[in-house]
mmCIF file of C-alpha atoms in Angstrom:
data_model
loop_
_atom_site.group_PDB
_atom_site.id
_atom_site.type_symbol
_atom_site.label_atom_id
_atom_site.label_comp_id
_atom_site.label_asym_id
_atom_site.label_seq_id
_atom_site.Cartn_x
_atom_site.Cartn_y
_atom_site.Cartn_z
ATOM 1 C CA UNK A 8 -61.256 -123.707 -57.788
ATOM 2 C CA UNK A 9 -63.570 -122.359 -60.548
ATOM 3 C CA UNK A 10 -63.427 -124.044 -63.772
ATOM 4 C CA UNK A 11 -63.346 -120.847 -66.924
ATOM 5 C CA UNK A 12 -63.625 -121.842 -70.683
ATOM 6 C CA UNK A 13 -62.574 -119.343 -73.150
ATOM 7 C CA UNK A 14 -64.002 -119.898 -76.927
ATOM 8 C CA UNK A 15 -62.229 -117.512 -79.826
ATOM 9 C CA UNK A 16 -61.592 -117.140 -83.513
ATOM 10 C CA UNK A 17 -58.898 -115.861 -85.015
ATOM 11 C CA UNK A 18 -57.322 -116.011 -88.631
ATOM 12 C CA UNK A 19 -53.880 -117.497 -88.662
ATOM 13 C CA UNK A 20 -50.894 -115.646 -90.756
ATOM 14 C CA UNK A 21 -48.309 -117.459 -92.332
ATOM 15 C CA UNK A 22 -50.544 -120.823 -91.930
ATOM 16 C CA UNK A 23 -48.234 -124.118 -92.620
ATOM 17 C CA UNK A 24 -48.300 -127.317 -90.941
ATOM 18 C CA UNK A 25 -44.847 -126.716 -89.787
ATOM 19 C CA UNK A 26 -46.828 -123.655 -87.909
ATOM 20 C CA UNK A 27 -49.443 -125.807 -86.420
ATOM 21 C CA UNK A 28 -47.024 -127.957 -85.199
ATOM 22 C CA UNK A 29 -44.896 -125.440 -83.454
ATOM 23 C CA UNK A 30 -48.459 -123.789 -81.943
ATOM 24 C CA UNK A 31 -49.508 -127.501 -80.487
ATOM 25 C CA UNK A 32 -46.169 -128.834 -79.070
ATOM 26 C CA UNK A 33 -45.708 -125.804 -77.563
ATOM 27 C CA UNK A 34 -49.795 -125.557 -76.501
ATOM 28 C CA UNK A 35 -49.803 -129.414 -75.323
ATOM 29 C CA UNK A 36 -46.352 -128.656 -73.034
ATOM 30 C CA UNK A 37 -47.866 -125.057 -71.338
ATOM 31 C CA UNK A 38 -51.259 -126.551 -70.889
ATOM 32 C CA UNK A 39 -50.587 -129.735 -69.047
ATOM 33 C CA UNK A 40 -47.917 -127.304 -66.686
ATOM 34 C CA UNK A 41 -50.289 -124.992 -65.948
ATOM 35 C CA UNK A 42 -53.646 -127.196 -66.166
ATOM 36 C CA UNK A 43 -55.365 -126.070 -69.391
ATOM 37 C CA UNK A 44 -57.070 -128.575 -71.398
ATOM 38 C CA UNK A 45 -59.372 -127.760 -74.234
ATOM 39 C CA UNK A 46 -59.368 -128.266 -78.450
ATOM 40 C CA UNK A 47 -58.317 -125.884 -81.881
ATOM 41 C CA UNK A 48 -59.920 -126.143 -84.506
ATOM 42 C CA UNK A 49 -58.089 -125.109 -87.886
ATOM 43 C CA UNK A 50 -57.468 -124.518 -91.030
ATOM 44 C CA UNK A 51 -55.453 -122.539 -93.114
ATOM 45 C CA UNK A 52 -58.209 -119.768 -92.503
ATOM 46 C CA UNK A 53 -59.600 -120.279 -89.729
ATOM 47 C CA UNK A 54 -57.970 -121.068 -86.047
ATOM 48 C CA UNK A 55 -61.200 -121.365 -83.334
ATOM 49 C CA UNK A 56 -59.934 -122.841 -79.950
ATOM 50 C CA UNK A 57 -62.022 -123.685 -76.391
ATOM 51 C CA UNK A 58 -59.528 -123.273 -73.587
ATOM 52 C CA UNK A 59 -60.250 -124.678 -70.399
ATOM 53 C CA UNK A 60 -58.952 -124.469 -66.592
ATOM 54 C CA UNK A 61 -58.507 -122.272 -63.862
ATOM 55 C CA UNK A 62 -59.355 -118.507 -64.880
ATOM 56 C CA UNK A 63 -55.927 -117.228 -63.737
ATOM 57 C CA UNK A 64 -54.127 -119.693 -66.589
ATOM 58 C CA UNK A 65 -56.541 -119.650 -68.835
ATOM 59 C CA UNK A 66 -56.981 -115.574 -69.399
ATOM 60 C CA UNK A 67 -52.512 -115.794 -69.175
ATOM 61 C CA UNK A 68 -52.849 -118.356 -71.760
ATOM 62 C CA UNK A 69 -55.065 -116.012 -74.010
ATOM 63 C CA UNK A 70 -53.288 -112.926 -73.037
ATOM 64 C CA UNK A 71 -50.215 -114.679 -74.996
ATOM 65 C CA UNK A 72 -52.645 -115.927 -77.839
ATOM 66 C CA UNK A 73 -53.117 -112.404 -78.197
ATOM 67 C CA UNK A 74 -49.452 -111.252 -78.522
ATOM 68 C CA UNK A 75 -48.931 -114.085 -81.147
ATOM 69 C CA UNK A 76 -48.386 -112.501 -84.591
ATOM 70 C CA UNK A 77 -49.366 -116.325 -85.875
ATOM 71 C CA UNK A 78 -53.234 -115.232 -84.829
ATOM 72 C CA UNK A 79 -54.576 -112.196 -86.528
ATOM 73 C CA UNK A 80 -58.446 -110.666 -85.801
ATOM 74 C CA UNK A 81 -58.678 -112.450 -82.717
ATOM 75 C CA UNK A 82 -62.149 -112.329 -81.370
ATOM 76 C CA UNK A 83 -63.532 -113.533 -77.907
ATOM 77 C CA UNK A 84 -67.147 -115.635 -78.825
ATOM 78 C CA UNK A 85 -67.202 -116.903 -75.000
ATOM 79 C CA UNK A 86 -65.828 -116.951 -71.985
ATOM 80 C CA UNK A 87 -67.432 -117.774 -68.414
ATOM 81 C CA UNK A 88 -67.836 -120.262 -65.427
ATOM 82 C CA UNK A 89 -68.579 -124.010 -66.423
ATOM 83 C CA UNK A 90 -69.611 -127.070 -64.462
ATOM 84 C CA UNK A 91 -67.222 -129.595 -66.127
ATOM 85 C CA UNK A 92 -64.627 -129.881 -68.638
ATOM 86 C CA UNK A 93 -65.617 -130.816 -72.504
ATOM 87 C CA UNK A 94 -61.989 -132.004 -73.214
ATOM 88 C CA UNK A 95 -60.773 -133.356 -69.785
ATOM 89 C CA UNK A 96 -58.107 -135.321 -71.185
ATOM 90 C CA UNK A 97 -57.201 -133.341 -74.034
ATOM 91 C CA UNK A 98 -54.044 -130.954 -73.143
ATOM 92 C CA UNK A 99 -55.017 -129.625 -76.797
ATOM 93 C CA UNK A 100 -57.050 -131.598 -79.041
ATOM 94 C CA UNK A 101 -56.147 -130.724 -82.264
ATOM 95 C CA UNK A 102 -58.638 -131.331 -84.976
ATOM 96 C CA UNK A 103 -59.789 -129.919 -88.776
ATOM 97 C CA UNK A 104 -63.116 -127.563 -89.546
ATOM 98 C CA UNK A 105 -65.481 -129.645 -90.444
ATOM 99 C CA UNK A 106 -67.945 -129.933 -93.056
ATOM 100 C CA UNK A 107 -70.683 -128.760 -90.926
ATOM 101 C CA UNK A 108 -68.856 -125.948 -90.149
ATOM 102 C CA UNK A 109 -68.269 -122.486 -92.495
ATOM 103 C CA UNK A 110 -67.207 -123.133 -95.232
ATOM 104 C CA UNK A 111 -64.301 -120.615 -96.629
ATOM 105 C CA UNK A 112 -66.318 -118.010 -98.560
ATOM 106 C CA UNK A 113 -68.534 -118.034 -94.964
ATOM 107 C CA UNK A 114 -65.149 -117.964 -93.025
ATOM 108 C CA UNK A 115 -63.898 -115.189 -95.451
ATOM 109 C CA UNK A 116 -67.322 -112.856 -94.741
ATOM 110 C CA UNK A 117 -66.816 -112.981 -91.071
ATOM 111 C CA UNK A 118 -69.137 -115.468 -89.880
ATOM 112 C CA UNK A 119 -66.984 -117.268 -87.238
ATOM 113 C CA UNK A 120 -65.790 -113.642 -85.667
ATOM 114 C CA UNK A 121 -70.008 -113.072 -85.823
ATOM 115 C CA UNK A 122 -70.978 -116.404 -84.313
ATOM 116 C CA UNK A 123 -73.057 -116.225 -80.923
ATOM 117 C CA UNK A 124 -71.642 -117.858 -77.734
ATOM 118 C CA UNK A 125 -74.022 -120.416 -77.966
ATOM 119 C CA UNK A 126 -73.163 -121.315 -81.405
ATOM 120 C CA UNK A 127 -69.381 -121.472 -80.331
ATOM 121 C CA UNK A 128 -70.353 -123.649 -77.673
ATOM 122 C CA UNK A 129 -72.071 -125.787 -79.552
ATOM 123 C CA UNK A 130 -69.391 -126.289 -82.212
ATOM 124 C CA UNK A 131 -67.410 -128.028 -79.387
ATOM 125 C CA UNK A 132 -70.162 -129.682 -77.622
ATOM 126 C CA UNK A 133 -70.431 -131.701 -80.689
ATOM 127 C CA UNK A 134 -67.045 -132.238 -81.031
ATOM 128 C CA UNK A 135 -66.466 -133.346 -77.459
ATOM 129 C CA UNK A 136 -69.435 -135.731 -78.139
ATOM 130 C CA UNK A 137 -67.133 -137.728 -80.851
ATOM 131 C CA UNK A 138 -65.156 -140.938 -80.477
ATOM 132 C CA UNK A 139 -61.946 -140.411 -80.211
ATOM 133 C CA UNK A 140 -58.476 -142.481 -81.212
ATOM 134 C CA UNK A 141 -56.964 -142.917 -77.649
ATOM 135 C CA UNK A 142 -53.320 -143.472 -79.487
ATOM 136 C CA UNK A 143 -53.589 -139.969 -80.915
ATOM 137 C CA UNK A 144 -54.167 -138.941 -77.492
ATOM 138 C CA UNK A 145 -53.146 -135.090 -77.329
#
């Protein structure tokens, strides 16, 4: 089986942490069925998300991203073949836009919707790369 990762931005619409919550329970419960694993990043403007797995779930579990009025301008930065996972044991990491990230007036202009594939990848390389809290173990 061929492991796929997906990267994307999107803009979320009617963000509220009552929202996120609802988009990771039900993210963290689909993922470990059908073998996704991967991280979102967000804010409230700003949701960019590596999804990981077999390329039959993971393009169903984008096809739905896409039908989710919650995501608005969706754009694909990546997608393609990888040797290994970057979030093995992460059904959906959930974590804030950091610092070293865009900030909002960057984020309003477009930048993460412009961003290369490399630079998407690299945003999570360096995020898989931190020490994580096993108790908040996603």
């Amino acid at each position: 089986m061929r492991l796929m990762q997906l990267i994307y931005a999107s803009r979320p619409f009617g963000f509220s942490g009552d929202t996120l919550d609802d988009i990771l329970m039900s993210a963290r419960r689909r993922n470990r069925q059908d073998g996704v694993t991967g991280a979102l990043i967000c804010r409230n403007d700003l949701f960019m998300q590596m999804l990981e797995g077999p390329r039959t779930k993971v393009t169903a579990t984008f096809g739905r991203i896409l039908r989710d009025d919650r995501h608005i301008d969706v754009t694909l930065l990546w997608c393609g073949d990888a040797p290994f996972r970057s979030f093995p044991d992460w059904d959906m990491l959930e974590d804030p836009a950091r610092s070293w990230m865009w900030n909002r007036d960057e984020v309003r202009a477009g930048a993460p919707g412009a961003a290369s594939a490399e630079e998407a990848r690299r945003v999570f390389a360096r995020i898989a790369s931190e020490p994580r809290d096993p108790v908040h173990h996603g």
